[in-house]
Amino acid sequence: MNDSFASRIRQRRKELKLTQDKVAEHCGINRVSVSNWETIGKNGTSPKGANLLALAELLKVTPEWLISGDTETKYESTQDDAANYTLGSFDTWDSKTPLSSDEVEIPFYKEVELSAGNGSMVQRESSGFKLRFAKSTLRRFNIQPDMAACVVVSGNSMEPVLPDQATVGIDTANTKIKDGDMYAIDHGGMLRVKVLYRLPGGGIRLRSFNRDEYPDEDCGTEQASEVKVLGRVFWYSVLR
C-alpha cells in the first residue's frame, strides 16, 4: 500500500467529516476494508476499479489525486460534474437476444487494431457480441448511439482505475481534448487509453494512472501530430 495513498484517503475523509462506516456503505464493502485502505505499511491495501471510483465520488476528488496526489486534478471530478466517467456493469448479447424499448446496441470489439497508415480503426467483432446500453443513460451524457463503441484495454498502465482487460466505452464524436479527461488515442499506430492534457504550442501530455511504471509522455508540436484522438472515454466496466 502506498503510504501517501492511505494518508490522502484518511485526510480527505476527515475533512468531509465522514466515518469509515459511511465510506463502507457508499462503496458496498465492510468497514474493515476501509480501515485497510487507510493503513500505512505492508498491511494496507489499495482500492481499485469500481471501489476506487466510488471512493473518489464520495470524497469529491479525482481517482488520480488519490493515487498520485496531483493537485492539478484534485477537484475535477465531482458528483456535480456529472462524473467524468460513469462506471457500470454490462450484458453481452447476440442477435437472438431481443432489445427492450429503452435499450440500444453498441458494438463490442474484443480485438481492435489501428492501421499504421491513416490511423483509422480496423474493428473486429468477437462472435457478433454487442453491449446493450439504456438509451436514457446515453442521452444523459449526450452520447449518440451510432458514435459509441466499446473496446478492451490491455496492459497495466492505467491501473488501478482500469485493470488489464477492462472494457471502456468511447464517444467518437468527442475528440476535443479537455485537460484531465481520459481518451482513446491512436499513437503512431498503437491503440492506447490515456489521460490527456494540452501543452503550450500545440503539444499533448499523455498520462497514465500507474505513474510509478509509466511516467508522463510529453509530445511536442511535431510529435503531437502522431496522436489522433479517437474519442473520449465516457464509461468503463471492471470485471475483477
Short mmCIF file of C-alpha atoms in Angstrom, two decimals:
data_model
loop_
_atom_site.label_atom_id
_atom_site.label_comp_id
_atom_site.label_asym_id
_atom_site.label_seq_id
_atom_site.Cartn_x
_atom_site.Cartn_y
_atom_site.Cartn_z
CA MET A 1 0.00 0.00 0.00
CA ASN A 2 1.32 3.44 -0.94
CA ASP A 3 1.64 5.33 2.35
CA SER A 4 0.65 8.65 0.76
CA PHE A 5 -2.36 6.99 -0.86
CA ALA A 6 -3.56 5.84 2.58
CA SER A 7 -2.89 9.25 4.09
CA ARG A 8 -4.85 11.07 1.39
CA ILE A 9 -7.86 8.80 1.86
CA ARG A 10 -7.86 9.35 5.62
CA GLN A 11 -7.16 13.09 5.32
CA ARG A 12 -9.94 13.73 2.84
CA ARG A 13 -12.44 11.55 4.72
CA LYS A 14 -11.83 13.55 7.89
CA GLU A 15 -12.07 16.86 6.00
CA LEU A 16 -15.57 15.87 4.92
CA LYS A 17 -16.39 14.54 8.41
CA LEU A 18 -17.19 11.09 7.08
CA THR A 19 -16.94 7.93 9.14
CA GLN A 20 -15.37 4.72 7.90
CA ASP A 21 -18.82 3.16 8.16
CA LYS A 22 -20.20 5.80 5.77
CA VAL A 23 -17.41 5.11 3.27
CA ALA A 24 -18.04 1.38 3.55
CA GLU A 25 -21.77 1.84 2.96
CA HIS A 26 -21.19 4.01 -0.13
CA CYS A 27 -18.67 1.59 -1.65
CA GLY A 28 -20.64 -1.53 -0.76
CA ILE A 29 -17.88 -3.05 1.35
CA ASN A 30 -17.23 -3.63 5.06
CA ARG A 31 -15.58 -1.18 7.44
CA VAL A 32 -12.52 -3.41 7.84
CA SER A 33 -11.72 -2.93 4.14
CA VAL A 34 -11.89 0.86 4.56
CA SER A 35 -9.61 0.62 7.58
CA ASN A 36 -7.14 -1.38 5.48
CA TRP A 37 -7.20 1.35 2.81
CA GLU A 38 -6.13 3.85 5.45
CA THR A 39 -3.46 1.60 6.95
CA ILE A 40 0.11 2.73 6.32
CA GLY A 41 2.64 0.00 5.66
CA LYS A 42 2.67 -3.52 4.27
CA ASN A 43 -0.63 -4.48 5.90
CA GLY A 44 -2.56 -1.84 3.98
CA THR A 45 -4.48 -2.41 0.76
CA SER A 46 -5.48 -0.13 -2.12
CA PRO A 47 -8.94 0.40 -3.60
CA LYS A 48 -9.14 -0.49 -7.28
CA GLY A 49 -11.59 -0.29 -10.16
CA ALA A 50 -15.18 0.20 -9.04
CA ASN A 51 -14.17 0.75 -5.42
CA LEU A 52 -11.67 3.45 -6.36
CA LEU A 53 -14.21 5.33 -8.46
CA ALA A 54 -16.89 5.07 -5.77
CA LEU A 55 -14.44 6.31 -3.15
CA ALA A 56 -13.37 9.26 -5.32
CA GLU A 57 -17.01 10.16 -5.93
CA LEU A 58 -17.79 10.17 -2.21
CA LEU A 59 -14.67 12.17 -1.34
CA LYS A 60 -15.36 14.57 -4.26
CA VAL A 61 -11.88 14.20 -5.73
CA THR A 62 -10.41 12.52 -8.78
CA PRO A 63 -9.06 8.96 -8.70
CA GLU A 64 -5.79 10.40 -9.98
CA TRP A 65 -5.44 12.67 -6.96
CA LEU A 66 -6.00 9.77 -4.59
CA ILE A 67 -3.36 7.75 -6.43
CA SER A 68 -0.69 10.39 -7.02
CA GLY A 69 -1.58 13.50 -5.02
CA ASP A 70 -1.57 15.60 -8.19
CA THR A 71 -3.09 18.90 -7.06
CA GLU A 72 -3.87 19.94 -10.66
CA THR A 73 -6.65 17.38 -10.82
CA LYS A 74 -7.83 17.14 -7.23
CA TYR A 75 -11.32 18.52 -7.64
CA GLU A 76 -12.01 18.00 -11.34
CA SER A 77 -14.31 15.02 -10.94
CA THR A 78 -17.18 15.52 -8.53
CA GLN A 79 -20.78 14.47 -8.39
CA ASP A 80 -21.75 17.92 -9.69
CA ASP A 81 -19.57 17.35 -12.75
CA ALA A 82 -21.90 14.51 -13.81
CA ALA A 83 -18.82 12.35 -13.24
CA ASN A 84 -16.08 12.39 -15.84
CA TYR A 85 -16.75 8.72 -16.37
CA THR A 86 -19.62 6.50 -15.36
CA LEU A 87 -18.84 3.02 -14.16
CA GLY A 88 -21.19 0.12 -14.54
CA SER A 89 -21.82 -3.48 -15.37
CA PHE A 90 -22.96 -4.67 -18.76
CA ASP A 91 -24.58 -7.60 -20.53
CA THR A 92 -23.28 -9.06 -23.76
CA TRP A 93 -25.84 -10.38 -26.17
CA ASP A 94 -26.11 -11.77 -29.68
CA SER A 95 -28.63 -11.36 -32.49
CA LYS A 96 -31.06 -13.77 -30.79
CA THR A 97 -31.42 -11.59 -27.70
CA PRO A 98 -34.24 -9.04 -28.09
CA LEU A 99 -33.70 -5.44 -27.01
CA SER A 100 -36.09 -3.67 -24.69
CA SER A 101 -37.67 -0.40 -25.82
CA ASP A 102 -35.14 1.64 -23.81
CA GLU A 103 -32.05 -0.25 -24.99
CA VAL A 104 -29.70 0.29 -27.89
CA GLU A 105 -26.88 -1.90 -29.18
CA ILE A 106 -23.28 -0.75 -29.04
CA PRO A 107 -20.55 -2.64 -30.95
CA PHE A 108 -18.21 -4.56 -28.65
CA TYR A 109 -14.79 -5.22 -30.12
CA LYS A 110 -12.52 -7.62 -28.28
CA GLU A 111 -9.84 -7.17 -30.90
CA VAL A 112 -9.09 -3.67 -32.12
CA GLU A 113 -6.25 -2.81 -34.43
CA LEU A 114 -5.17 0.57 -35.73
CA SER A 115 -3.87 0.90 -39.24
CA ALA A 116 -0.42 2.45 -39.34
CA GLY A 117 -1.35 4.45 -42.42
CA ASN A 118 -4.28 6.80 -41.87
CA GLY A 119 -4.95 5.94 -38.25
CA SER A 120 -8.45 4.62 -38.80
CA MET A 121 -9.62 1.80 -36.59
CA VAL A 122 -9.84 -1.67 -38.06
CA GLN A 123 -12.53 -3.27 -35.96
CA ARG A 124 -13.26 -6.95 -35.48
CA GLU A 125 -16.36 -8.07 -33.66
CA SER A 126 -15.97 -11.00 -31.30
CA SER A 127 -18.59 -13.64 -32.25
CA GLY A 128 -21.12 -10.91 -33.03
CA PHE A 129 -21.42 -9.81 -29.41
CA LYS A 130 -22.54 -6.31 -28.58
CA LEU A 131 -23.17 -4.34 -25.42
CA ARG A 132 -26.58 -3.02 -24.60
CA PHE A 133 -26.97 0.40 -23.05
CA ALA A 134 -30.06 2.20 -21.84
CA LYS A 135 -30.97 4.99 -24.24
CA SER A 136 -31.67 7.21 -21.25
CA THR A 137 -28.11 6.73 -20.00
CA LEU A 138 -26.62 7.69 -23.35
CA ARG A 139 -28.92 10.72 -23.59
CA ARG A 140 -27.85 11.83 -20.12
CA PHE A 141 -24.25 12.01 -21.27
CA ASN A 142 -25.15 13.36 -24.74
CA ILE A 143 -23.80 10.26 -26.48
CA GLN A 144 -25.13 9.45 -29.94
CA PRO A 145 -25.52 5.64 -30.14
CA ASP A 146 -24.04 5.46 -33.63
CA MET A 147 -20.93 7.31 -32.41
CA ALA A 148 -20.24 4.99 -29.47
CA ALA A 149 -18.13 1.83 -29.33
CA CYS A 150 -16.62 -0.38 -26.66
CA VAL A 151 -13.13 -1.86 -26.64
CA VAL A 152 -10.98 -3.88 -24.26
CA VAL A 153 -7.96 -2.28 -22.61
CA SER A 154 -4.77 -4.32 -22.36
CA GLY A 155 -1.82 -3.80 -20.05
CA ASN A 156 -1.38 -2.27 -16.60
CA SER A 157 -0.55 1.35 -17.45
CA MET A 158 -3.97 2.61 -16.33
CA GLU A 159 -4.19 0.59 -13.11
CA PRO A 160 -5.66 0.77 -10.56
CA VAL A 161 -8.52 2.59 -12.33
CA LEU A 162 -8.52 0.44 -15.47
CA PRO A 163 -7.12 -3.04 -14.85
CA ASP A 164 -5.94 -5.22 -17.71
CA GLN A 165 -8.94 -6.38 -19.79
CA ALA A 166 -11.28 -3.65 -18.51
CA THR A 167 -13.93 -2.63 -21.04
CA VAL A 168 -14.27 1.05 -21.94
CA GLY A 169 -16.92 2.92 -23.87
CA ILE A 170 -15.72 5.72 -26.14
CA ASP A 171 -17.63 8.60 -27.70
CA THR A 172 -16.05 9.03 -31.12
CA ALA A 173 -17.89 12.33 -31.62
CA ASN A 174 -15.97 13.89 -28.72
CA THR A 175 -12.34 14.32 -29.76
CA LYS A 176 -11.61 17.80 -28.39
CA ILE A 177 -9.17 17.49 -25.51
CA LYS A 178 -10.38 18.64 -22.10
CA ASP A 179 -7.48 18.63 -19.67
CA GLY A 180 -7.65 15.70 -17.26
CA ASP A 181 -10.18 13.63 -19.21
CA MET A 182 -9.48 10.11 -20.46
CA TYR A 183 -9.37 9.36 -24.18
CA ALA A 184 -8.72 6.50 -26.56
CA ILE A 185 -5.98 7.53 -28.96
CA ASP A 186 -4.11 6.24 -31.98
CA HIS A 187 -0.48 6.94 -31.11
CA GLY A 188 1.66 6.07 -34.09
CA GLY A 189 -0.50 3.04 -34.86
CA MET A 190 -0.99 1.86 -31.27
CA LEU A 191 -4.37 1.89 -29.55
CA ARG A 192 -3.91 3.50 -26.15
CA VAL A 193 -6.14 4.88 -23.40
CA LYS A 194 -4.60 7.85 -21.58
CA VAL A 195 -5.46 10.94 -19.59
CA LEU A 196 -4.65 13.91 -21.85
CA TYR A 197 -3.51 17.47 -21.21
CA ARG A 198 -2.86 20.24 -23.71
CA LEU A 199 0.59 21.82 -23.64
CA PRO A 200 1.67 25.29 -24.84
CA GLY A 201 2.46 25.42 -28.54
CA GLY A 202 0.11 22.61 -29.52
CA GLY A 203 1.75 19.77 -27.59
CA ILE A 204 -0.02 16.99 -25.70
CA ARG A 205 0.80 15.29 -22.41
CA LEU A 206 -0.13 11.60 -22.12
CA ARG A 207 -0.64 10.49 -18.54
CA SER A 208 -1.12 7.00 -17.10
CA PHE A 209 -2.66 6.29 -13.71
CA ASN A 210 0.19 3.86 -12.99
CA ARG A 211 2.77 6.64 -12.90
CA ASP A 212 5.34 4.60 -10.97
CA GLU A 213 5.91 2.42 -14.03
CA TYR A 214 4.69 4.77 -16.76
CA PRO A 215 5.87 8.39 -16.39
CA ASP A 216 4.22 11.23 -18.28
CA GLU A 217 4.89 11.38 -22.01
CA ASP A 218 5.13 14.94 -23.32
CA CYS A 219 4.67 15.21 -27.07
CA GLY A 220 5.87 18.44 -28.64
CA THR A 221 4.10 20.07 -31.56
CA GLU A 222 5.70 17.77 -34.13
CA GLN A 223 5.22 14.61 -32.05
CA ALA A 224 1.63 15.57 -31.26
CA SER A 225 0.80 15.18 -34.95
CA GLU A 226 1.24 11.42 -34.42
CA VAL A 227 -1.50 11.41 -31.76
CA LYS A 228 -5.01 11.01 -33.16
CA VAL A 229 -7.80 11.30 -30.59
CA LEU A 230 -10.36 8.58 -31.35
CA GLY A 231 -12.86 9.53 -28.67
CA ARG A 232 -13.45 10.38 -25.04
CA VAL A 233 -13.94 7.57 -22.53
CA PHE A 234 -17.43 8.01 -21.08
CA TRP A 235 -17.91 4.63 -19.42
CA TYR A 236 -15.96 1.64 -18.24
CA SER A 237 -16.56 -1.68 -16.56
CA VAL A 238 -14.14 -3.68 -14.45
CA LEU A 239 -14.69 -7.42 -14.24
CA ARG A 240 -12.33 -8.22 -11.38
#
